[in-house]
PDB file of C-alpha atoms in Angstrom:
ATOM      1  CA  UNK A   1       0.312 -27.302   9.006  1.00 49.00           C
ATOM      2  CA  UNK A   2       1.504 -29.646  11.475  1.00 59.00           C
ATOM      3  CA  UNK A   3       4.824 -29.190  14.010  1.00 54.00           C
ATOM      4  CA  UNK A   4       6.663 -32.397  14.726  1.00 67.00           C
ATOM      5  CA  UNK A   5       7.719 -32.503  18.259  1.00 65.00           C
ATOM      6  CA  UNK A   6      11.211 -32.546  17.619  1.00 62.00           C
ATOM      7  CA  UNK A   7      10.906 -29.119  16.065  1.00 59.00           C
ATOM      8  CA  UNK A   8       9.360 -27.803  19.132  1.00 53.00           C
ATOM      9  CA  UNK A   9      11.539 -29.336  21.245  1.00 57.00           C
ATOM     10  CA  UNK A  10      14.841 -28.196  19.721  1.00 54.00           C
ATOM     11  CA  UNK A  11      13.378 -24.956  20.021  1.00 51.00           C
ATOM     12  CA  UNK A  12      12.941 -24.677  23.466  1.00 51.00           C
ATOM     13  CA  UNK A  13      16.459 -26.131  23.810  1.00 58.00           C
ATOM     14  CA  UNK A  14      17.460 -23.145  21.897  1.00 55.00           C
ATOM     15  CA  UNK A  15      15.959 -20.896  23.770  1.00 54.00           C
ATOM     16  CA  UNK A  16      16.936 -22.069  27.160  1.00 55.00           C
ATOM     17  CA  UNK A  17      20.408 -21.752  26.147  1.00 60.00           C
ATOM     18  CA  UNK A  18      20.049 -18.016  25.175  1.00 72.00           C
ATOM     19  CA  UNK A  19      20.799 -15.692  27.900  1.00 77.00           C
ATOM     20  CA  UNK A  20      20.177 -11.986  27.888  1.00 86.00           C
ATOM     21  CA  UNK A  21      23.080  -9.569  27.867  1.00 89.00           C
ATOM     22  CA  UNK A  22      21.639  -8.526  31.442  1.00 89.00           C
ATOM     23  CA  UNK A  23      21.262 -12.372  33.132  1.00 90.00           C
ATOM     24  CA  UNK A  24      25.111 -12.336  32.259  1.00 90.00           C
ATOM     25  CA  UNK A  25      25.451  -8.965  33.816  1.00 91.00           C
ATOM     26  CA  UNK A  26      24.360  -9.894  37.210  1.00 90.00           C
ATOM     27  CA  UNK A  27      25.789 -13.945  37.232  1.00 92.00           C
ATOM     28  CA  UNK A  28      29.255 -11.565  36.706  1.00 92.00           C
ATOM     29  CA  UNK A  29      28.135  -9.200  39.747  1.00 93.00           C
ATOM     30  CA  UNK A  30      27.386 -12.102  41.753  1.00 94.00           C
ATOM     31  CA  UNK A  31      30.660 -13.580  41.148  1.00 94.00           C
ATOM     32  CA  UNK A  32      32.258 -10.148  41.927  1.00 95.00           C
ATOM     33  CA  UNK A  33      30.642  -9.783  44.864  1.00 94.00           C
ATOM     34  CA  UNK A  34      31.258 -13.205  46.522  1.00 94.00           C
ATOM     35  CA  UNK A  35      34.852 -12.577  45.506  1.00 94.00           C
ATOM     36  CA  UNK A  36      35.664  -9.190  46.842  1.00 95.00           C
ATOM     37  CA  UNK A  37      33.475 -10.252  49.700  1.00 93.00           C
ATOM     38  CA  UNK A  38      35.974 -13.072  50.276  1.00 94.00           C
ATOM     39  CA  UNK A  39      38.541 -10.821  50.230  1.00 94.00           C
ATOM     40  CA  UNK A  40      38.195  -8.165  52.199  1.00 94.00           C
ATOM     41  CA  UNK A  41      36.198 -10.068  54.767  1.00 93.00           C
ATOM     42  CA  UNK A  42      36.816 -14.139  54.424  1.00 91.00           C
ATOM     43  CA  UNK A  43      39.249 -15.739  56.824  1.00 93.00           C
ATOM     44  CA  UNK A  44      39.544 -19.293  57.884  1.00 89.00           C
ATOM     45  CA  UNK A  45      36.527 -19.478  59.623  1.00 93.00           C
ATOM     46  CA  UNK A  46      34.108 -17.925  57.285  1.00 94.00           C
ATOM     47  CA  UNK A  47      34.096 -17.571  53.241  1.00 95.00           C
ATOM     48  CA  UNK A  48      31.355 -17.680  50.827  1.00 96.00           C
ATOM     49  CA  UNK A  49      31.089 -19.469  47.963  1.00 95.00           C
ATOM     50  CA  UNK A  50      28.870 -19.579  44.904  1.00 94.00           C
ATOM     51  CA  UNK A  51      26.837 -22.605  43.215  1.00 92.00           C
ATOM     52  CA  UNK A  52      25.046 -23.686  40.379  1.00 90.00           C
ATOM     53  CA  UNK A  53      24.964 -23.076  36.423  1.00 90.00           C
ATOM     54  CA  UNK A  54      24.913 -19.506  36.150  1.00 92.00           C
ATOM     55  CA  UNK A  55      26.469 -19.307  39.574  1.00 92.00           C
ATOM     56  CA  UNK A  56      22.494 -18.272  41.558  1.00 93.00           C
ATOM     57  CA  UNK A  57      23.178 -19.899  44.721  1.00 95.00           C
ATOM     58  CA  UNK A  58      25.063 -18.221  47.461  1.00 95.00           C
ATOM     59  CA  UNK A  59      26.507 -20.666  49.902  1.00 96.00           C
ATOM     60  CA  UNK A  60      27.951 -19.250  53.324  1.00 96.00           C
ATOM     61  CA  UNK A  61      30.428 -21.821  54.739  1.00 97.00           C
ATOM     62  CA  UNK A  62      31.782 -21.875  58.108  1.00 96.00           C
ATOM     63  CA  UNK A  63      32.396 -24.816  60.643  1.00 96.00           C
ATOM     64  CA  UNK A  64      29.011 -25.286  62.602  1.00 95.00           C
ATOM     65  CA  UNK A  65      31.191 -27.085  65.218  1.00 91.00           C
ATOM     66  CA  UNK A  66      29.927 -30.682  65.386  1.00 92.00           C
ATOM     67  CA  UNK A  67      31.307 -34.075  63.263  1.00 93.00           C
ATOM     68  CA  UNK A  68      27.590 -35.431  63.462  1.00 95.00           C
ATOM     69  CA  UNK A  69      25.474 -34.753  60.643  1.00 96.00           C
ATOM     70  CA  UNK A  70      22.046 -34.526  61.861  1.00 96.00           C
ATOM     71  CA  UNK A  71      23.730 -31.503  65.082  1.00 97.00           C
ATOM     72  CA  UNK A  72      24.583 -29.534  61.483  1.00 97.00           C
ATOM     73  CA  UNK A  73      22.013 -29.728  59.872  1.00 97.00           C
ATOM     74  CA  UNK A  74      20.193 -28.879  63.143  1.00 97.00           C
ATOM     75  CA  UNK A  75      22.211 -25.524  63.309  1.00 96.00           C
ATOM     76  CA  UNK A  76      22.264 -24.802  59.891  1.00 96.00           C
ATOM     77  CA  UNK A  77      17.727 -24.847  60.027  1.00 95.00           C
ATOM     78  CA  UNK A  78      18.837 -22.301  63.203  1.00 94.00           C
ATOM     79  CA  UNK A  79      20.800 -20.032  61.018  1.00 93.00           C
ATOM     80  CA  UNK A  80      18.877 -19.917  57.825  1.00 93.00           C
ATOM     81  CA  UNK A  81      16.360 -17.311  59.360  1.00 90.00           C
ATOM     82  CA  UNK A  82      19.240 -15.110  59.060  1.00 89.00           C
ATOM     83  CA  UNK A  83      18.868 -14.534  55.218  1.00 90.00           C
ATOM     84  CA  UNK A  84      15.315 -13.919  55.317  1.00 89.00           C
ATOM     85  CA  UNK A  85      15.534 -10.087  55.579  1.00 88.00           C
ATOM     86  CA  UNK A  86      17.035 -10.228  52.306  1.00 90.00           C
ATOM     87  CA  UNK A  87      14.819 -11.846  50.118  1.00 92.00           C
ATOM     88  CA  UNK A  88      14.218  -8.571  47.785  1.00 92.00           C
ATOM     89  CA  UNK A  89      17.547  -8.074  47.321  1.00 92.00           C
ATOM     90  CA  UNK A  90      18.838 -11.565  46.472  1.00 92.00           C
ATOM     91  CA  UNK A  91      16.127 -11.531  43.881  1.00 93.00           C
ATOM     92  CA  UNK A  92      16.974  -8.306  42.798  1.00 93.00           C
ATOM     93  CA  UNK A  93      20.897  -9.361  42.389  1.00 93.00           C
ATOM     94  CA  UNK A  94      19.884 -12.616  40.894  1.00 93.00           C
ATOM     95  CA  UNK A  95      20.065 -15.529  43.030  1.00 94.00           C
ATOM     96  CA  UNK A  96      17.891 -18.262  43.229  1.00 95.00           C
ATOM     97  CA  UNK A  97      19.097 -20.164  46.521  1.00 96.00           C
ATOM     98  CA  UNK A  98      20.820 -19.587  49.583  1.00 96.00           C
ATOM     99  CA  UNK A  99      22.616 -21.856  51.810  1.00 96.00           C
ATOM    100  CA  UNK A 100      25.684 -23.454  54.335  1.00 97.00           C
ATOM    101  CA  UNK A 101      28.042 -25.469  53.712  1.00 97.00           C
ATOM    102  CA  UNK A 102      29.856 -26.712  56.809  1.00 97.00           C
ATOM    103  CA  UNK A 103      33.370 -26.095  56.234  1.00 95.00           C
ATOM    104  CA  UNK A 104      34.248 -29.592  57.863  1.00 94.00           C
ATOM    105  CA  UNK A 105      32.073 -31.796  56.865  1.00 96.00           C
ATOM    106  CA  UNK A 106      30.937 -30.426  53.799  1.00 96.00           C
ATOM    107  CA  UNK A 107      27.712 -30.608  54.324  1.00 97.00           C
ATOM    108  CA  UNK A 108      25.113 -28.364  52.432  1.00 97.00           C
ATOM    109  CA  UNK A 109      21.663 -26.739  52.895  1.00 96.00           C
ATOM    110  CA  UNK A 110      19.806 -24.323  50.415  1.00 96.00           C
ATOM    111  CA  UNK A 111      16.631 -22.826  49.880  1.00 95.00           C
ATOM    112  CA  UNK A 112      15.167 -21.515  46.973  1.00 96.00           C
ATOM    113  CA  UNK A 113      15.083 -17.005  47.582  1.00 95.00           C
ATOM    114  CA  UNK A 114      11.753 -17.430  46.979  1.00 94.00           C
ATOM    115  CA  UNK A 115      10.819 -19.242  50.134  1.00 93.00           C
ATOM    116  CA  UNK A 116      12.229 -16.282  51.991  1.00 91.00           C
ATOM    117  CA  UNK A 117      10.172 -14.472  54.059  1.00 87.00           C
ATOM    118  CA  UNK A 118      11.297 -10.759  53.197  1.00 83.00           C
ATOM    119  CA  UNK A 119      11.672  -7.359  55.272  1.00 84.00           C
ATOM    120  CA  UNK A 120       8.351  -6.860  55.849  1.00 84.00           C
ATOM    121  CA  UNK A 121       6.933 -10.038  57.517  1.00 79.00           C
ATOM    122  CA  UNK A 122      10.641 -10.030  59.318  1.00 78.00           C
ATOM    123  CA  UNK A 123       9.821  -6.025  60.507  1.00 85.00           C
ATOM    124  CA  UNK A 124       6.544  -7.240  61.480  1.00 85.00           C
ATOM    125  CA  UNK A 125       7.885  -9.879  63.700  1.00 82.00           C
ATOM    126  CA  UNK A 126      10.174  -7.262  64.975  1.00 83.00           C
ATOM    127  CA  UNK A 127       7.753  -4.755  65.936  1.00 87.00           C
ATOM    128  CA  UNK A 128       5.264  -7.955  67.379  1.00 86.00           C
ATOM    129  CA  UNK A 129       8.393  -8.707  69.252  1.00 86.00           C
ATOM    130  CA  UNK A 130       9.135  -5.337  70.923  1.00 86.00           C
ATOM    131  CA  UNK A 131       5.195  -4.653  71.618  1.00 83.00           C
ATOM    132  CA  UNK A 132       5.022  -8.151  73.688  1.00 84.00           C
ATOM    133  CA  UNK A 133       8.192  -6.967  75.592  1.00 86.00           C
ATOM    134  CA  UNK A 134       7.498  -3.526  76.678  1.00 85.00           C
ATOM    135  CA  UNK A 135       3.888  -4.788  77.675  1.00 85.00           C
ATOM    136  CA  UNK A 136       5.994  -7.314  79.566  1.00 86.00           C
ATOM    137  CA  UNK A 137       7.931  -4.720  81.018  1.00 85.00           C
ATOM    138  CA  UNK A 138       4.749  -2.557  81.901  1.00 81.00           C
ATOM    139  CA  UNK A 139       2.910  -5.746  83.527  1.00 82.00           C
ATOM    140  CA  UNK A 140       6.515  -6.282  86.018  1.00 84.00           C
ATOM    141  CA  UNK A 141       6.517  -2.036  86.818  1.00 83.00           C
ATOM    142  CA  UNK A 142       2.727  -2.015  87.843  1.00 78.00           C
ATOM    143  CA  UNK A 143       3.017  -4.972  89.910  1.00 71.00           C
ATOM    144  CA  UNK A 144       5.273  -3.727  92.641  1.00 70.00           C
ATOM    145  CA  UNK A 145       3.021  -1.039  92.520  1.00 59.00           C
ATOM    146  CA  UNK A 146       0.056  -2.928  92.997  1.00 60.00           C
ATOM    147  CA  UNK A 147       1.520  -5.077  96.323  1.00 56.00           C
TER     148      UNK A 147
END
């Protein structure tokens, strides 16, 4: 027996468009969220907003305090380590991207969760972090020491 390719094809239209009782859960948790969170903690300065189809992309916006696009963009790459600590839990809650919008301009940046680094390699860089400094510390103590 032979499928035509339309067949197959308006199948896997079909299916795309089929959402489980639980992806609708969490895109309605998301949306909660970002709206309590908005709420109880937004002001001028600071909201968050959500993007995309099912609502997966979490967009922080705030004024990054420069007209010129290439200085916001600049600070946005600066912030964006900020989300990488939660990478499991985004996933976990559902979204795909993160990102700023600059509340000014209106520029945007996202990237995908899954670029994230996560709490371990962000604990890691902690803990590399605090080792180099207290063996900084160490070297300055023993050197008055050692004159």
């Amino acid at each position: 027996m032979r499928v035509r390719p339309a067949f197959v094809a308006l199948l896997l239209i079909a299916a795309c468009a089929c959402r489980s009782d639980d992806e609708k859960r969490l895109e309605a948790e998301r949306v909660e969220s970002v709206r309590y969170s908005n709420e109880a903690h937004g002001s001028p300065e600071l909201r968050w907003d959500t993007g995309g189809k099912h609502h997966t992309t979490i967009i922080r916006v705030q004024p990054f305090g420069s007209k010129d696009p290439d200085e916001v963009r600049a600070a946005m790459l600066r912030e964006m380590p900020n989300y990488d600590a939660g990478k499991e839990q985004m996933e976990k809650e559902g979204w795909t991207h993160v990102g700023f919008r600059d509340r000014d301009t209106g520029i945007e940046m996202t990237k995908p969760v899954s670029e994230l680094r996560g709490i371990d390699a962000v604990m890691a860089d902690w803990e590399a972090e605090k080792g180099a400094r207290q063996e900084e510390e160490h070297k300055q103590q023993a050197a008055p020491a050692q004159q």
